GROMACS .gro file of C-alpha atoms in nm:
model
  228
    1MET     CA    1  10.412   7.665  10.019
    2GLU     CA    2  10.818   7.641  10.131
    3LYS     CA    3  10.792   7.985  10.283
    4ASN     CA    4  10.461   7.897  10.523
    5GLU     CA    5  10.662   7.494  10.600
    6ARG     CA    6  10.946   7.702  10.733
    7LEU     CA    7  10.727   7.920  10.954
    8ARG     CA    8  10.567   7.648  11.080
    9ARG     CA    9  10.855   7.458  11.194
   10THR     CA   10  10.925   7.711  11.491
   11TRP     CA   11  10.634   7.560  11.683
   12SER     CA   12  10.846   7.352  11.844
   13ILE     CA   13  11.083   7.595  11.923
   14SER     CA   14  10.927   7.721  12.312
   15HIS     CA   15  10.889   8.065  12.357
   16ARG     CA   16  11.165   8.239  12.526
   17LYS     CA   17  11.102   8.582  12.575
   18GLY     CA   18  11.435   8.864  12.532
   19ILE     CA   19  11.518   9.132  12.714
   20TYR     CA   20  11.295   9.385  12.513
   21GLU     CA   21  11.023   9.201  12.578
   22ARG     CA   22  11.038   9.120  12.940
   23TYR     CA   23  11.094   9.487  13.033
   24PHE     CA   24  11.057   9.723  12.774
   25LYS     CA   25  10.749   9.629  12.534
   26ARG     CA   26  10.498   9.677  12.822
   27PRO     CA   27  10.577  10.016  12.933
   28GLN     CA   28  10.656  10.134  12.566
   29ASP     CA   29  10.317   9.992  12.485
   30PHE     CA   30  10.184  10.188  12.790
   31PHE     CA   31  10.336  10.525  12.701
   32CYS     CA   32  10.222  10.497  12.326
   33ALA     CA   33   9.862  10.447  12.446
   34VAL     CA   34   9.836  10.699  12.647
   35LEU     CA   35  10.008  10.991  12.396
   36ALA     CA   36   9.852  10.872  12.095
   37VAL     CA   37   9.493  10.884  12.301
   38ILE     CA   38   9.572  11.271  12.374
   39VAL     CA   39   9.729  11.397  12.075
   40LEU     CA   40   9.381  11.140  11.841
   41SER     CA   41   9.095  11.225  12.105
   42PRO     CA   42   8.986  11.488  11.846
   43VAL     CA   43   8.964  11.247  11.620
   44MET     CA   44   8.847  11.014  11.815
   45LEU     CA   45   8.582  11.268  11.955
   46VAL     CA   46   8.483  11.371  11.553
   47THR     CA   47   8.468  10.982  11.483
   48ALA     CA   48   8.202  10.872  11.771
   49VAL     CA   49   8.026  11.187  11.628
   50MET     CA   50   7.956  11.044  11.315
   51VAL     CA   51   7.896  10.643  11.453
   52LYS     CA   52   7.627  10.824  11.660
   53VAL     CA   53   7.467  10.990  11.338
   54ASN     CA   54   7.522  10.744  11.123
   55LEU     CA   55   7.487  10.454  11.281
   56GLY     CA   56   7.309  10.541  11.574
   57SER     CA   57   7.420  10.410  11.917
   58PRO     CA   58   7.602  10.210  12.113
   59VAL     CA   59   7.901  10.447  11.930
   60VAL     CA   60   8.138  10.185  12.070
   61PHE     CA   61   8.083   9.813  12.003
   62SER     CA   62   8.228   9.585  12.280
   63GLN     CA   63   8.297   9.199  12.229
   64GLU     CA   64   8.476   8.955  12.424
   65ARG     CA   65   8.778   8.830  12.299
   66PRO     CA   66   9.079   8.544  12.405
   67GLY     CA   67   9.428   8.717  12.483
   68LEU     CA   68   9.732   8.653  12.667
   69ASN     CA   69   9.722   8.288  12.777
   70GLY     CA   70   9.380   8.214  12.601
   71LYS     CA   71   9.244   8.500  12.922
   72VAL     CA   72   8.939   8.660  12.811
   73PHE     CA   73   8.889   9.060  12.784
   74LYS     CA   74   8.663   9.305  12.630
   75ILE     CA   75   8.786   9.431  12.321
   76TYR     CA   76   8.645   9.822  12.257
   77LYS     CA   77   8.604   9.950  11.918
   78PHE     CA   78   8.425  10.245  11.692
   79ARG     CA   79   8.058  10.043  11.564
   80THR     CA   80   8.077  10.001  11.191
   81MET     CA   81   7.767   9.824  11.131
   82THR     CA   82   7.442   9.843  11.203
   83ASP     CA   83   7.157   9.640  11.386
   84ALA     CA   84   6.991   9.470  11.070
   85ARG     CA   85   6.787   9.184  11.148
   86ASP     CA   86   6.598   8.908  10.915
   87GLU     CA   87   6.214   8.846  11.007
   88LYS     CA   88   6.357   8.558  11.258
   89GLY     CA   89   6.491   8.804  11.471
   90ASN     CA   90   6.857   8.677  11.350
   91TYR     CA   91   7.159   8.945  11.227
   92LEU     CA   92   7.177   8.958  10.878
   93PRO     CA   93   7.496   8.862  10.708
   94ASP     CA   94   7.816   9.116  10.748
   95ALA     CA   95   7.781   9.222  10.386
   96MET     CA   96   7.410   9.339  10.394
   97ARG     CA   97   7.498   9.526  10.778
   98LEU     CA   98   7.841   9.704  10.704
   99THR     CA   99   7.772  10.028  10.554
  100GLY     CA  100   7.985  10.247  10.309
  101PHE     CA  101   8.051  10.478  10.615
  102GLY     CA  102   8.145  10.122  10.821
  103LYS     CA  103   8.378  10.017  10.524
  104PHE     CA  104   8.501  10.390  10.551
  105LEU     CA  105   8.646  10.329  10.928
  106ARG     CA  106   8.787  10.014  10.861
  107SER     CA  107   8.954  10.087  10.571
  108THR     CA  108   9.109  10.381  10.754
  109SER     CA  109   9.193  10.164  11.081
  110LEU     CA  110   8.993  10.422  11.246
  111ASP     CA  111   8.748  10.202  11.425
  112GLU     CA  112   9.020  10.018  11.601
  113LEU     CA  113   9.069  10.333  11.761
  114PRO     CA  114   8.941  10.277  12.074
  115GLU     CA  115   9.171   9.975  12.145
  116LEU     CA  116   9.437  10.199  12.245
  117PHE     CA  117   9.182  10.164  12.597
  118ASN     CA  118   9.294   9.814  12.604
  119MET     CA  119   9.648   9.894  12.568
  120ILE     CA  120   9.619  10.151  12.847
  121LYS     CA  121   9.484   9.852  13.081
  122GLY     CA  122   9.748   9.625  12.941
  123ASP     CA  123   9.456   9.360  12.737
  124MET     CA  124   9.689   9.438  12.387
  125SER     CA  125   9.977   9.601  12.267
  126VAL     CA  126  10.044   9.784  11.952
  127VAL     CA  127  10.157   9.496  11.752
  128GLY     CA  128  10.117   9.140  11.811
  129PRO     CA  129   9.889   8.852  11.707
  130ARG     CA  130   9.544   9.019  11.631
  131PRO     CA  131   9.214   8.886  11.895
  132LEU     CA  132   9.062   8.654  11.689
  133LEU     CA  133   8.714   8.562  11.816
  134VAL     CA  134   8.649   8.308  12.148
  135ARG     CA  135   8.458   8.054  11.970
  136TYR     CA  136   8.831   7.938  11.787
  137LEU     CA  137   9.036   7.851  12.089
  138GLY     CA  138   8.834   7.510  12.080
  139ARG     CA  139   8.955   7.465  11.680
  140TYR     CA  140   9.373   7.567  11.699
  141ASN     CA  141   9.602   7.312  11.721
  142ASN     CA  142   9.901   7.334  11.918
  143PHE     CA  143  10.077   7.521  11.700
  144GLN     CA  144   9.815   7.785  11.610
  145MET     CA  145   9.733   7.796  12.030
  146ARG     CA  146  10.105   7.964  12.034
  147ARG     CA  147   9.973   8.283  11.918
  148HIS     CA  148   9.851   8.354  12.261
  149GLU     CA  149  10.162   8.361  12.444
  150VAL     CA  150  10.216   8.695  12.394
  151ARG     CA  151   9.974   9.014  12.425
  152PRO     CA  152   9.746   9.047  12.101
  153GLY     CA  153   9.807   9.301  11.945
  154ILE     CA  154   9.656   9.668  11.688
  155THR     CA  155   9.845   9.561  11.450
  156GLY     CA  156  10.085   9.229  11.353
  157LEU     CA  157  10.296   9.047  11.117
  158ALA     CA  158   9.976   8.933  10.918
  159GLN     CA  159   9.868   9.251  10.897
  160VAL     CA  160  10.125   9.382  10.702
  161HIS     CA  161  10.165   9.066  10.511
  162GLY     CA  162   9.815   9.073  10.353
  163ARG     CA  163   9.558   9.123  10.644
  164ASN     CA  164   9.204   8.991  10.549
  165ALA     CA  165   9.333   8.897  10.202
  166ILE     CA  166   9.542   8.596  10.291
  167SER     CA  167   9.403   8.284  10.406
  168TRP     CA  168   9.386   8.150  10.813
  169GLU     CA  169   9.690   7.953  10.766
  170GLU     CA  170   9.923   8.187  10.629
  171LYS     CA  171   9.770   8.399  10.942
  172PHE     CA  172   9.871   8.195  11.181
  173ASP     CA  173  10.221   8.134  11.015
  174TRP     CA  174  10.268   8.470  11.056
  175ASP     CA  175  10.149   8.513  11.408
  176ILE     CA  176  10.388   8.221  11.495
  177LYS     CA  177  10.701   8.407  11.328
  178TYR     CA  178  10.585   8.698  11.540
  179VAL     CA  179  10.582   8.517  11.863
  180ASP     CA  180  10.941   8.371  11.814
  181ASN     CA  181  11.107   8.716  11.702
  182ILE     CA  182  11.007   9.020  11.902
  183THR     CA  183  11.262   9.299  11.898
  184PHE     CA  184  11.255   9.639  11.954
  185LEU     CA  185  11.334   9.739  11.581
  186GLY     CA  186  11.068   9.444  11.402
  187ASP     CA  187  10.816   9.634  11.646
  188TRP     CA  188  10.861   9.952  11.502
  189LYS     CA  189  10.916   9.818  11.159
  190ILE     CA  190  10.578   9.666  11.176
  191ILE     CA  191  10.407  10.009  11.325
  192PHE     CA  192  10.572  10.196  11.014
  193GLN     CA  193  10.461   9.871  10.755
  194THR     CA  194  10.113   9.927  10.906
  195ILE     CA  195  10.096  10.339  10.835
  196MET     CA  196  10.174  10.258  10.487
  197THR     CA  197   9.907   9.959  10.500
  198VAL     CA  198   9.633  10.195  10.625
  199LEU     CA  199   9.695  10.486  10.386
  200LYS     CA  200   9.734  10.230  10.024
  201LYS     CA  201   9.431  10.098  10.170
  202GLU     CA  202   9.559   9.720  10.102
  203GLY     CA  203   9.377   9.358  10.264
  204ILE     CA  204   9.036   9.528  10.375
  205SER     CA  205   8.877   9.204  10.308
  206SER     CA  206   8.921   8.872  10.185
  207GLU     CA  207   8.805   8.746   9.806
  208THR     CA  208   8.454   8.592   9.972
  209SER     CA  209   8.375   8.826  10.208
  210ALA     CA  210   8.330   9.115  10.378
  211THR     CA  211   8.514   9.092  10.659
  212MET     CA  212   8.749   8.742  10.680
  213GLU     CA  213   8.568   8.417  10.675
  214GLU     CA  214   8.503   8.214  10.947
  215PHE     CA  215   8.780   8.001  11.099
  216PHE     CA  216   8.672   7.608  11.137
  217GLY     CA  217   9.045   7.466  11.242
  218THR     CA  218   9.248   7.266  11.039
  219GLU     CA  219   9.412   6.932  11.009
  220VAL     CA  220   9.804   6.909  11.193
  221SER     CA  221  10.022   6.835  10.943
  222GLU     CA  222  10.324   6.589  10.965
  223THR     CA  223  10.534   6.867  11.023
  224MET     CA  224  10.364   6.998  11.325
  225ASP     CA  225  10.268   6.707  11.504
  226GLY     CA  226  10.611   6.648  11.554
  227LYS     CA  227  10.627   6.336  11.281
  228GLY     CA  228  10.795   6.540  11.013
   0.00000   0.00000   0.00000
């Protein structure tokens, strides 16, 4: 796709921080997170009780994810899956462990609310590439690794352009486009687009998975390895 090729060419441009990113983005994230925790605390409390009743303990799910410069941190989310296992003790596939209640939490993004505390700690931002699994670090090419030049976000360009319904290649294209184009107006545009995406419940799952397929890495194209 021509659009993806144009986005992909940005990998050769080193990330340069503008005034907004350098001085205002982090304070804005902290203020927004603290305000959101205060305003949404009743919603978080009710959600926690519902998770306890429907799925049991633990209410909050934590997992290691790579953040800024690949530094690993623990991300917090409300639990959306059961602990169902097969006869060998292995977890059943996500689709079998994801209950109707869990799907509701994901479709409304209520499961993401504990990430506000990651924002307060400085692990995450309101807007940025979504933090993926630690095991993916060794599977990225140079272009894809650039997503770690900024703090991961609760939402981002990939989330408002298809979320889990787009391919990994498209996700990374949008992530790097964001890395190279961070602005105050751009961040707030993404935030408002995210609200609309959540209300419409778009892109919650991929075509073949309850969440998103495993990422196994991609070949480096001629454009990406500097030969194009």
